[in-house]
C-alpha positions in Angstrom: 9.3 6.1 -6.2 7.0 3.2 -5.4 6.3 3.5 -1.6 7.0 5.7 1.4 7.0 5.1 5.2 7.3 8.2 7.4 7.5 7.9 11.2 8.5 9.6 14.5 6.6 12.2 16.3 8.0 15.1 14.1 7.8 13.0 10.8 11.6 13.5 10.4 12.5 9.9 9.7 11.4 8.0 6.6 12.1 5.6 3.8 11.1 5.3 0.2 11.5 2.2 -2.0 12.2 2.1 -5.8 13.5 0.0 -8.5 16.2 -2.6 -8.6 16.4 -3.1 -4.8 16.9 0.7 -4.1 15.8 2.2 -0.8 16.0 5.9 0.1 16.3 7.1 3.7 15.7 10.7 5.2 16.2 12.0 8.6 15.1 15.5 8.0 11.5 15.1 6.9 12.4 14.6 3.2 14.7 17.5 2.7 17.5 15.2 1.8 17.8 11.5 1.0 20.6 8.9 1.1 20.6 5.7 -0.9 20.6 2.1 0.4 20.6 -1.1 -1.5 18.8 -4.3 -0.5 19.9 -7.8 -1.7 17.5 -8.1 -4.6 17.2 -7.0 -8.1 13.4 -6.7 -7.9 11.6 -3.5 -7.8 10.6 -2.9 -4.2 7.0 -1.9 -4.1 6.4 -1.6 -0.4 8.3 -0.6 2.8 7.2 -0.3 6.4 9.0 0.8 9.6 7.8 0.6 13.2 10.8 2.5 14.6 14.3 3.8 13.7 15.7 0.3 13.4 13.1 -2.2 12.4 11.6 -2.2 8.9 10.4 -4.4 6.1 10.4 -4.2 2.4 8.7 -6.3 -0.3 8.9 -6.7 -4.1 8.8 -9.6 -6.6 8.8 -12.8 -4.6 10.7 -11.8 -1.5 10.2 -10.2 1.9 13.2 -8.2 3.4 13.9 -7.1 6.9 16.4 -4.7 8.5 17.1 -4.3 12.3 19.6 -1.4 11.8 17.7 1.3 10.2 18.4 0.0 6.6 22.2 -0.3 6.8 21.8 -3.8 5.8 18.8 -5.9 4.7 18.2 -9.7 4.9 15.7 -11.9 3.0 13.3 -13.3 5.6 11.4 -15.3 3.1 11.7 -16.1 -0.6 8.6 -17.5 -2.2 10.1 -18.8 -5.4 11.1 -17.2 -8.5 8.2 -15.8 -10.4 5.6 -17.4 -8.2 4.1 -14.2 -6.7 4.2 -10.4 -7.0 4.3 -8.8 -3.7 3.1 -5.2 -3.7 2.8 -3.8 -0.2 3.7 -4.3 3.4 2.3 -2.8 6.7 3.5 -3.6 10.3 1.8 -1.9 13.3 4.5 -3.2 15.7 7.6 -5.3 15.7 5.8 -8.6 15.6 2.5 -8.1 13.7 2.5 -7.3 10.0 0.7 -8.0 6.7 2.0 -8.3 3.1 -0.2 -8.3 0.0 0.0 -8.9 -3.7 -1.0 -11.6 -6.1 0.1 -14.8 -7.7 2.0 -14.4 -11.0 -1.0 -15.4 -13.1 -2.9 -13.0 -15.4 0.1 -10.7 -15.9 0.6 -10.3 -12.1 -3.0 -9.6 -11.4 -3.9 -13.1 -10.4 -5.5 -14.4 -7.2 -5.0 -12.4 -4.0 -2.0 -13.1 -1.7 -2.5 -11.8 1.8 0.2 -12.9 4.2 0.0 -12.2 7.9 2.7 -12.6 10.6 2.6 -12.4 14.4 6.3 -13.1 15.1 8.1 -10.5 13.2 8.1 -12.3 9.9 9.5 -15.6 11.0 6.4 -17.3 9.7 3.4 -16.3 7.6 -0.2 -17.4 7.1 -1.9 -16.8 3.7 -5.6 -15.5 3.9 -5.8 -14.6 0.3 -8.4 -17.2 -0.4 -10.8 -15.3 1.9 -11.3 -12.7 -0.9 -14.3 -13.7 -3.1 -13.2 -15.1 -6.4 -15.1 -12.7 -8.5 -13.1 -9.9 -6.9 -9.9 -11.8 -6.4 -7.5 -9.5 -8.3 -4.6 -9.0 -5.9 -4.4 -6.1 -3.6 -1.8 -3.4 -4.4 -1.7 -1.7 -0.9 -2.4 -2.5 2.7 -2.8 -0.6 6.0 -2.6 -2.7 9.2 -3.4 -0.5 12.2 -4.1 -2.9 15.1 -4.7 -6.6 15.8 -8.1 -6.6 14.2 -8.3 -3.9 11.6 -6.6 -3.5 8.2 -7.6 -2.1 4.7 -6.5 -3.0 1.3 -7.2 -1.7 -2.2 -7.6 -3.0 -5.7 -8.7 -0.6 -8.5 -11.4 1.7 -6.9 -12.5 -0.8 -4.3 -11.4 -0.4 -0.7 -11.5 -3.7 1.3 -11.6 -4.1 5.1 -11.0 -6.8 7.7 -12.0 -6.7 11.3 -10.5 -10.0 12.3 -6.8 -9.6 11.5 -7.0 -10.5 7.9 -8.8 -13.8 8.2 -11.8 -12.5 6.2 -12.3 -9.4 4.0 -15.2 -7.6 2.6 -15.5 -4.6 0.1 -16.3 -1.5 2.2 -16.5 1.1 -0.4 -16.6 1.5 -4.2 -15.1 4.8 -5.3 -16.2 5.7 -8.8 -16.1 2.1 -10.1 -15.3 1.1 -13.7 -17.3 1.2 -15.9 -19.0 4.4 -14.9 -22.5 4.9 -16.3 -22.4 8.4 -17.8 -20.1 10.8 -19.5 -18.1 12.9 -18.3 -16.7 10.2 -16.1 -13.6 8.8 -14.5 -12.6 5.7 -12.7 -10.2 5.7 -9.8 -7.2 3.3 -9.4 -5.8 3.3 -5.9 -2.2 2.6 -5.5 -1.8 3.1 -1.8 -3.9 3.4 1.4 -2.8 4.4 4.9 -4.7 4.8 8.2 -3.8 6.8 11.2 -6.2 4.9 13.4 -9.2 2.7 12.9 -11.3 5.7 11.6 -9.1 8.2 9.7 -7.4 7.1 6.4 -6.2 8.3 3.0 -5.9 6.7 -0.4 -4.0 7.9 -3.4 -3.7 6.9 -7.0 -5.0 8.1 -10.3 -8.3 9.1 -11.9 -8.5 8.0 -15.5 -10.6 9.6 -18.2 -11.3 12.7 -16.2 -12.4 15.0 -19.0 -13.1 12.6 -21.9 -13.4 9.0 -22.6 -9.7 8.6 -23.4 -8.4 5.9 -21.0 -4.9 7.3 -21.5 -5.7 10.4 -19.8 -5.1 10.4 -16.0 -4.3 12.6 -13.1 -3.3 12.4 -9.5 -6.0 12.0 -6.9 -6.3 11.8 -3.1 -9.3 10.5 -1.1 -9.9 10.5 2.6 -12.2 8.8 5.1 -13.2 9.6 8.7 -15.5 6.6 9.3 -13.1 3.6 8.9 -13.6 3.4 5.1 -17.3 3.3 4.8 -17.3 6.5 2.7 -14.6 8.4 1.0 -14.3 12.1 0.0 -11.9 13.4 -2.6 -9.4 15.8 -1.1 -7.4 16.8 -4.1 -7.1 16.1 -7.7 -4.3 17.0 -10.0 -4.8 19.2 -13.1 -2.0 17.4 -15.0 -1.4 13.8 -16.1 0.2 11.5 -13.6 -0.4 9.3 -10.6 0.6 8.8 -7.0 2.2 5.6 -5.9 2.2 5.9 -2.1 1.0 7.9 0.9 2.1 8.0 4.6 0.9 10.1 7.5 2.6 10.5 10.9 -0.6 12.1 12.5 -4.0 13.4 11.4 -2.6 16.4 9.7 1.0 15.6 8.4 1.5 13.5 5.5 3.5 12.7 2.3 2.6 11.3 -1.1 5.0 10.2 -3.7 4.7 9.3 -7.4 
């Protein structure tokens, strides 16, 4: 599973995205899931819903939208075969959303793509050039919480914007690579979510936890209560693996998938 979006006051409704245009839906808080299919063969790496009907999914070079709870999906934009790799989407209402990823250069880790819409996806503006070129690897997650504030991640760096995505700055470095001493680990964040402008969570993997073998990794979860200025590790797995996505419906109820 590559992404998750849970919503409603009870956290009962939600969607996950996966490979080959597959989307899973639940109406009982994840107890059971039904399969939906979007009109794309790409792996869908991000999904975001603002209510029971309206949602968006991204993957490869296209953005998809549903207005009937996922019963059918329509491509709202197609950016050209192989031109970009879209990795995450976040809408905070039916009109305002953000999609992030990278161009197809450097094995899919090329220059940032940061697309912002204020009309439900009918048109988009790319602010990717606002990320400094020495840190321009594409974001792999985004959390857009109001008209001004959003956060994105790449590797162990959390980026923030306070002007709706027009400019970005690194807000926190969480165990950056390379670390100076042994034992060490680096963190690769795959997903970030914020409940409001202060409280957020990021999940991914910690690599090289017990020895300098970069093939050794385990799941990790970090949290912030000050808008991303500092992060504290909440949990770390004891077995190999990673988490792809995280979603919270309030300050205490959340889900993570991997």
